[in-house]
Amino acid sequence: MNHDELREWSKRAADWAHEYHANLRDRPVRPRVVPGATAARLPTHAPEEPEPLERIVADFEAIVPAAMTHWQHPRFFAYFPANAAPASMLAEQLANAIAAQAMLWQTSPAASEMEAVMVGWLRDALGLAPHFRGTIHDTATTATLCAVLTMRELATAHQGNEEGLRGQPTLRIYASSQAHSSIDKAVRLAGIGQANLVKVATDAQDALDPEALEAAIRADLDAGHRPAGVVLCTGGTSVGACDPIAASVAVAKSHGLYVHLDAAWAGSAMICPEFRGLWAGVDGADSVVVNPHKWLGVQFDCSVQFLADPVPQVRTLGLRPDYLRTLEHPSEGEDAVIDYNEWTIPLGRRFRALKLWFTLRAYGLEGLRQRIRDHVAWARELAQEVAAIPGVEVVTQPALSLFTFASSAGDEATEALLRKVNDDGRIYLTQTRHHGRFVIRVQVGQFDCTRDDVMSVAEVLRELA
Ligand SMILES: *Cc1c(COP(=O)(O)O)cnc(C)c1O
């Protein structure tokens, strides 16, 4: 295949994509396939000779779509959304055409500079204070790992990187029991250890209790441990828990601790001023992660980490060997430009800022706000409808656009109901546990969903419950 053929096939791919999207509602959201079915349809070895594109594309059409879960389906209410607004898809096509590797300013001047400007646009759109700068990662998991590594290095006077953790006091990180598993992963990977992630008690609303945080830190200090940082959440993945940010930051700062806020999902909603009370005090955090690839419509992957002061993180992660130095502009000095690889873990980076630029411009903040407001209003309306279904109870009320429900007949009945709903295929829901109880999550957030799509959840439940 050459670039002339690419041109033709790209047009056909665009037509295919249009058709696919137009008919999504006719497909089950989750495929009816058994494990191993796709692998069994693929040859076990790569071909020695080139194959014609006709055949490759025909196989794609025959094998792939029917065995995919359709994340862009307007009746996808599982997990959190991974929206891909058309404007962001177009930007990805263009970024793919250039196919740059944006590790250094000089390997991608426009990508690097646009990244800084887009972080600024988003910061202002979310109502964050103007001192925040930041970078775009692949995922929130990476951003949180970067923050936890920075906590480790600040707590060890940068000896962790140099000497390892041997001989250091036991480092302690604090988060609530509602914190996402990416926090657990980060403390493991950072060499701090799962046992040193202190899960702080929460209140009746599943929010971290600042007094319990204070007590946990004091107990660790008395035990000779070294507190290193606090990870808070706004919009926990399970039921949408929101920690009291201002009070928790005050406790952390009174002990000189670094604070990272995980707002991977709910952060997008902060483009609407009326929701900002959920993270009041956010400007006191050192690091904040928001995933525009969830609720803002920017195609996966696009996770923005805001940093009050990038220096500790760059000092933790940055390495500048001779072969990565920028030599072109000695008069302005090496620090006149940002080499974003120094702000994150991988050296190689994609040009992610382009899709943020396209998305924010093509819908405007007002267009994006309207979607989020609709989703929140429809989720509230749906929760009332679900509560009225006999034999079904709403367990947690809508946190923004996420709520949970369960069968009144217990966990087994709830699990059976969830299986029935997902085998049916018209909608897709997933589960979590709330205080030990098996509950079904509903989140409203798909970019193209309508009020009818959302209300169809109640319709399906009335039929199947
Ligand atoms: C989705 C989510 C994550 C993980 O996001 P990735 O970008 O997939 O790593 C972490 N925390 C919260 C609160 C989330 O909603």
XYZ file of C-alpha atoms and ligand atoms in Angstrom:
480
model
C 0.000 0.000 0.000
C 1.238 3.487 -0.834
C 0.034 7.006 -0.178
C -2.081 7.173 -3.344
C -3.968 4.115 -2.199
C -4.179 5.550 1.298
C -6.007 8.531 -0.150
C -8.637 6.316 -1.776
C -9.014 4.021 1.177
C -9.261 6.932 3.575
C -12.315 8.141 1.675
C -13.834 4.687 1.883
C -13.000 4.525 5.582
C -14.764 7.862 6.079
C -17.865 6.496 4.338
C -17.697 3.336 6.412
C -17.373 5.383 9.614
C -20.377 7.485 8.691
C -22.493 4.428 8.038
C -21.286 2.773 11.247
C -22.193 5.777 13.329
C -25.552 6.340 11.642
C -26.651 2.773 12.436
C -25.245 2.437 15.944
C -28.681 2.388 17.592
C -29.490 -0.812 15.671
C -26.552 -2.645 17.203
C -26.519 -4.174 20.688
C -24.303 -1.922 22.829
C -22.277 -4.917 23.980
C -21.505 -7.662 21.458
C -22.943 -11.138 21.770
C -19.629 -12.983 21.603
C -17.907 -15.598 23.708
C -14.246 -15.368 24.766
C -11.924 -16.720 22.081
C -14.353 -16.168 19.209
C -12.339 -13.389 17.554
C -8.952 -15.018 18.039
C -10.308 -18.190 16.432
C -11.103 -16.233 13.258
C -7.549 -14.875 12.853
C -4.696 -16.824 11.236
C -2.018 -17.839 13.719
C 0.858 -16.350 11.673
C 1.521 -13.142 9.737
C 1.429 -13.527 5.937
C 4.731 -13.754 4.043
C 3.298 -12.087 0.919
C 1.349 -8.813 0.693
C -2.410 -9.164 0.697
C -4.817 -6.904 -1.225
C -6.458 -4.155 0.783
C -9.872 -5.255 -0.478
C -9.497 -8.498 1.412
C -8.073 -6.926 4.552
C -10.904 -4.402 4.772
C -13.531 -7.058 4.018
C -12.158 -9.143 6.895
C -12.262 -6.089 9.147
C -15.928 -5.584 8.345
C -16.701 -9.259 8.869
C -14.786 -9.789 12.097
C -14.364 -6.589 14.091
C -17.527 -4.449 14.490
C -19.748 -7.330 15.615
C -17.223 -8.214 18.308
C -16.778 -4.730 19.745
C -18.498 -2.951 22.606
C -19.772 0.283 21.078
C -18.535 3.118 23.251
C -20.036 5.747 20.949
C -23.474 4.096 21.149
C -25.971 6.675 22.488
C -27.296 4.063 24.923
C -23.932 3.362 26.546
C -24.457 4.054 30.265
C -21.644 1.851 31.616
C -18.388 2.840 33.396
C -17.772 6.444 32.376
C -18.040 7.595 28.761
C -15.087 7.703 26.363
C -16.581 10.257 24.041
C -15.254 10.973 20.577
C -16.979 14.061 19.200
C -16.707 14.240 15.399
C -14.468 17.324 15.566
C -11.995 15.471 17.766
C -12.020 12.492 15.393
C -11.183 14.818 12.524
C -8.297 16.307 14.501
C -6.984 12.799 15.182
C -7.055 12.041 11.451
C -4.982 15.130 10.762
C -2.557 14.419 13.604
C -2.219 10.879 12.244
C -1.438 12.230 8.794
C 1.521 14.185 10.160
C 2.410 11.330 12.528
C 4.857 13.311 14.599
C 6.538 12.195 17.786
C 6.084 15.125 20.141
C 8.755 14.365 22.749
C 10.728 17.622 22.410
C 9.868 21.127 21.316
C 12.134 20.731 18.293
C 10.510 17.454 17.251
C 7.098 19.154 17.190
C 7.086 22.931 17.747
C 3.378 23.429 16.996
C 2.330 20.449 19.118
C 4.398 21.602 22.088
C 3.233 25.196 21.971
C -0.386 24.286 21.325
C -0.252 21.968 24.350
C 0.686 24.854 26.630
C -2.027 27.076 25.161
C -4.717 24.351 25.375
C -3.890 23.639 29.009
C -4.441 27.367 29.582
C -7.750 27.383 27.692
C -9.017 24.433 29.681
C -7.752 25.811 33.003
C -9.691 29.023 32.451
C -12.760 27.154 31.188
C -12.810 25.057 34.381
C -12.446 28.145 36.559
C -9.028 27.136 37.910
C -6.677 29.853 39.146
C -4.319 31.365 36.553
C -1.160 30.050 38.240
C -1.836 26.484 37.023
C 0.216 25.185 34.132
C 0.173 21.582 32.969
C 0.542 18.860 30.412
C -1.502 16.311 28.480
C -0.984 12.636 29.352
C -2.518 9.496 27.897
C -4.566 8.665 30.985
C -5.331 9.738 34.539
C -3.451 6.668 35.723
C -0.242 8.169 34.333
C -0.990 11.620 35.773
C -1.618 10.139 39.219
C 1.554 8.058 39.056
C 3.503 11.227 38.164
C 1.962 13.010 41.165
C 2.741 10.140 43.558
C 6.323 9.906 42.294
C 6.643 13.649 42.923
C 5.314 13.152 46.480
C 7.943 10.468 47.000
C 10.771 12.663 45.758
C 9.683 15.708 47.783
C 9.418 13.553 50.912
C 12.898 12.085 50.386
C 14.630 15.316 49.314
C 15.001 13.724 45.855
C 16.917 10.760 47.226
C 14.374 8.193 46.008
C 15.496 8.606 42.416
C 19.174 8.672 43.323
C 19.548 6.087 46.064
C 16.301 4.154 46.118
C 14.070 3.960 49.181
C 16.366 1.834 51.310
C 17.251 3.631 54.522
C 14.371 6.101 54.117
C 11.599 6.266 56.681
C 8.351 4.567 55.675
C 6.490 6.916 53.344
C 2.733 7.264 53.757
C 0.115 8.410 51.237
C -3.491 9.207 52.206
C -6.704 8.782 50.214
C -10.289 7.804 50.936
C -11.695 4.322 50.424
C -13.502 5.772 47.373
C -10.205 6.551 45.629
C -9.762 4.936 42.209
C -7.561 1.837 41.865
C -5.074 3.969 39.913
C -4.008 5.425 43.290
C -3.292 1.895 44.580
C -1.376 1.200 41.383
C 0.635 4.414 41.762
C 1.799 3.655 45.323
C 2.760 0.148 44.212
C 4.729 1.330 41.186
C 6.361 4.160 43.135
C 7.887 1.616 45.526
C 5.917 3.067 48.436
C 3.847 -0.077 48.783
C 0.147 -0.814 49.046
C 0.427 -1.166 52.829
C 1.452 2.499 53.014
C -1.607 3.821 51.237
C -3.752 4.844 54.178
C -7.458 4.625 53.344
C -9.003 7.393 55.418
C -12.513 7.037 56.816
C -15.418 8.601 54.940
C -18.710 10.121 56.076
C -22.292 9.123 55.188
C -21.872 10.742 51.746
C -18.707 8.685 51.086
C -16.581 11.840 51.345
C -13.222 11.816 53.102
C -13.412 12.990 56.715
C -10.756 15.714 57.234
C -10.596 15.029 60.980
C -9.846 11.379 60.269
C -7.150 12.553 57.830
C -5.584 14.711 60.539
C -5.707 11.805 63.012
C -4.138 9.396 60.510
C -1.260 11.779 59.779
C -0.613 12.373 63.479
C -0.654 8.652 64.232
C 1.890 8.058 61.466
C 4.142 10.864 62.725
C 3.990 9.365 66.220
C 4.939 5.989 64.735
C 7.995 7.504 63.061
C 6.606 7.289 59.532
C 6.941 10.074 56.988
C 3.667 11.392 55.494
C 4.301 12.204 51.811
C 1.064 13.313 50.203
C -2.713 13.255 49.971
C -4.812 12.149 46.981
C -8.346 13.561 46.968
C -11.211 12.838 44.635
C -13.994 14.831 43.047
C -16.416 12.389 41.453
C -15.221 8.952 42.538
C -15.668 6.184 39.995
C -17.847 3.953 42.131
C -20.705 6.276 43.130
C -19.338 9.771 42.379
C -18.038 10.605 45.875
C -16.658 14.132 46.364
C -14.129 14.824 49.118
C -14.254 18.191 50.914
C -11.344 19.763 49.066
C -10.809 22.993 51.023
C -10.822 21.324 54.459
C -8.665 18.389 53.296
C -6.132 20.690 51.603
C -5.949 22.726 54.827
C -5.057 19.585 56.811
C -2.503 18.473 54.212
C -0.881 21.904 54.000
C -0.619 22.229 57.787
C 1.714 19.211 57.533
C 3.468 20.456 54.386
C 2.042 17.648 52.244
C 1.654 17.625 48.458
C -1.977 17.310 47.280
C -3.158 15.627 44.086
C -6.832 15.792 43.088
C -8.342 13.068 40.909
C -11.246 14.648 39.014
C -10.798 12.443 35.970
C -14.509 12.200 35.243
C -16.236 15.032 37.140
C -13.635 17.646 36.244
C -15.196 18.170 32.814
C -18.439 19.316 34.463
C -16.581 22.271 35.982
C -16.923 24.155 32.705
C -20.376 24.832 34.218
C -19.920 27.304 37.100
C -22.918 25.881 38.996
C -21.060 22.601 39.667
C -17.814 24.132 40.936
C -18.988 23.958 44.537
C -18.192 20.229 44.319
C -14.469 21.010 44.249
C -14.432 24.302 46.211
C -10.860 24.867 47.359
C -9.331 23.216 44.281
C -6.910 26.112 43.790
C -5.055 24.946 46.889
C -4.123 21.629 45.264
C -0.663 21.037 43.817
C -1.867 18.772 41.028
C -5.281 18.176 39.440
C -6.161 15.615 36.772
C -9.159 15.952 34.431
C -9.899 13.620 31.501
C -11.413 15.549 28.559
C -11.604 12.107 26.919
C -14.431 11.185 29.239
C -17.157 13.796 29.384
C -15.848 16.645 27.231
C -15.950 14.832 23.899
C -12.224 14.731 23.155
C -11.363 11.366 21.669
C -9.367 9.002 23.894
C -6.609 9.534 24.903
C -6.481 12.997 26.452
C -5.882 13.440 30.172
C -4.874 16.901 31.378
C -2.827 17.349 34.544
C -2.736 20.854 36.009
C 0.258 21.723 38.176
C 0.489 24.659 40.584
C 4.271 24.451 40.222
C 5.675 22.113 37.550
C 9.214 22.236 38.981
C 8.980 19.352 41.508
C 7.400 17.037 38.923
C 9.888 17.976 36.202
C 12.710 17.488 38.677
C 11.267 14.053 39.496
C 10.689 12.873 35.933
C 12.968 14.891 33.694
C 16.229 13.613 32.297
C 18.198 15.461 29.656
C 20.855 13.257 28.096
C 23.032 14.765 25.370
C 21.017 13.250 22.564
C 17.830 14.982 23.752
C 19.203 18.517 24.104
C 17.714 21.357 22.084
C 20.596 23.028 20.252
C 18.808 25.228 17.750
C 18.207 28.309 19.837
C 21.172 28.787 22.138
C 20.552 32.536 22.344
C 17.235 31.957 24.077
C 18.575 29.233 26.337
C 17.405 25.665 26.690
C 14.641 26.667 29.062
C 12.956 29.004 26.577
C 11.018 26.042 25.265
C 9.123 23.205 26.980
C 10.174 19.638 26.268
C 7.053 17.928 27.549
C 8.637 14.496 27.885
C 10.247 15.884 31.031
C 6.795 16.374 32.560
C 5.688 12.758 32.166
C 6.821 9.136 32.069
C 7.194 8.057 28.426
C 9.700 9.797 26.214
C 7.543 9.469 23.097
C 4.338 11.474 22.990
C 1.377 11.871 20.661
C 0.107 15.224 19.396
C -2.944 15.311 21.686
C -3.462 19.063 21.899
C -4.865 19.217 18.359
C -8.080 17.369 19.234
C -8.609 19.585 22.263
C -8.211 22.641 20.015
C -10.686 21.324 17.449
C -13.230 20.195 20.053
C -13.242 23.389 22.109
C -13.599 25.480 18.948
C -16.125 23.348 17.066
C -18.661 23.160 19.927
C -17.631 26.194 21.948
C -17.719 26.091 25.713
C -21.422 26.898 25.585
C -22.154 23.879 23.378
C -20.217 21.616 25.723
C -21.880 23.103 28.808
C -25.313 22.470 27.319
C -24.550 18.769 26.860
C -23.313 18.350 30.423
C -26.317 20.249 31.817
C -28.669 18.049 29.804
C -26.935 14.885 31.010
C -27.192 15.953 34.655
C -30.874 16.932 34.312
C -31.767 13.724 32.469
C -29.924 11.567 35.025
C -31.963 13.178 37.819
C -35.176 12.600 35.900
C -34.228 9.000 35.178
C -33.343 8.314 38.819
C -36.886 9.349 39.785
C -38.369 7.071 37.143
C -36.207 4.150 38.287
C -37.159 4.749 41.936
C -40.815 4.356 40.947
C -40.319 0.868 39.470
C -41.693 -1.790 41.855
C -38.981 -4.007 43.323
C -36.169 -1.568 42.465
C -34.514 0.990 44.783
C -32.215 3.901 44.001
C -29.251 3.344 46.353
C -27.142 6.447 45.704
C -28.723 9.640 44.388
C -27.293 11.311 41.282
C -23.822 12.754 41.792
C -23.813 14.943 38.682
C -25.015 12.332 36.165
C -24.151 9.105 38.053
C -26.505 7.144 40.304
C -26.884 3.548 41.444
C -29.842 1.258 42.032
C -30.483 -2.306 43.147
C -33.200 -4.894 43.351
C -35.028 -4.876 46.686
C -34.680 -8.675 46.671
C -30.919 -8.654 47.384
C -27.561 -8.992 45.636
C -28.336 -12.145 43.673
C -31.463 -10.632 42.195
C -29.567 -7.431 41.325
C -26.799 -9.372 39.619
C -29.356 -11.440 37.693
C -31.111 -8.254 36.605
C -27.837 -6.750 35.366
C -27.103 -9.878 33.313
C -30.578 -9.771 31.816
C -30.214 -6.091 30.882
C -26.843 -6.554 29.221
C -27.807 -9.744 27.385
C -30.800 -7.838 26.043
C -28.362 -5.352 24.471
C -30.524 -2.246 24.074
C -28.618 -0.488 26.874
C -25.353 -1.221 28.697
C -24.892 -0.842 32.480
C -22.149 -1.951 34.890
C -21.938 -2.701 38.599
C -20.104 -1.661 41.751
C -20.391 -2.318 45.468
C -21.693 0.310 47.868
C -21.073 -0.489 51.559
C -20.919 -4.134 50.579
C -24.132 -4.095 48.576
C -24.071 -5.085 44.882
C -25.512 -2.104 42.975
C -25.962 -1.198 39.313
C -24.420 2.069 38.079
C -26.063 4.362 35.543
C -24.034 7.255 34.153
C -25.377 9.615 31.531
C -22.679 11.232 29.425
C -22.521 9.921 25.872
C -21.967 12.848 23.517
C -24.911 12.043 21.209
C -27.445 10.684 23.662
C -30.902 12.230 23.721
C -33.465 12.414 26.497
C -35.248 9.474 24.848
C -32.076 7.394 24.977
C -31.736 8.125 28.681
C -35.377 7.390 29.476
C -35.092 4.094 27.590
C -33.198 2.794 30.642
C -36.413 2.976 32.693
C -38.333 1.335 29.860
C -35.913 -1.603 29.681
C -35.911 -1.975 33.480
C -39.692 -1.940 33.705
C -39.729 -4.773 31.168
C -36.958 -6.885 32.692
C -37.098 -6.193 36.456
C -11.628 7.008 34.787
C -11.034 7.366 36.072
C -9.690 7.085 36.356
C -8.807 6.329 35.413
O -8.732 6.959 34.204
P -7.693 6.543 33.063
O -7.583 7.813 32.294
O -8.356 5.461 32.294
O -6.441 6.108 33.688
C -9.187 7.503 37.564
N -9.950 8.152 38.455
C -11.238 8.442 38.225
C -12.041 9.177 39.254
C -11.822 8.051 37.021
O -13.100 8.351 36.794
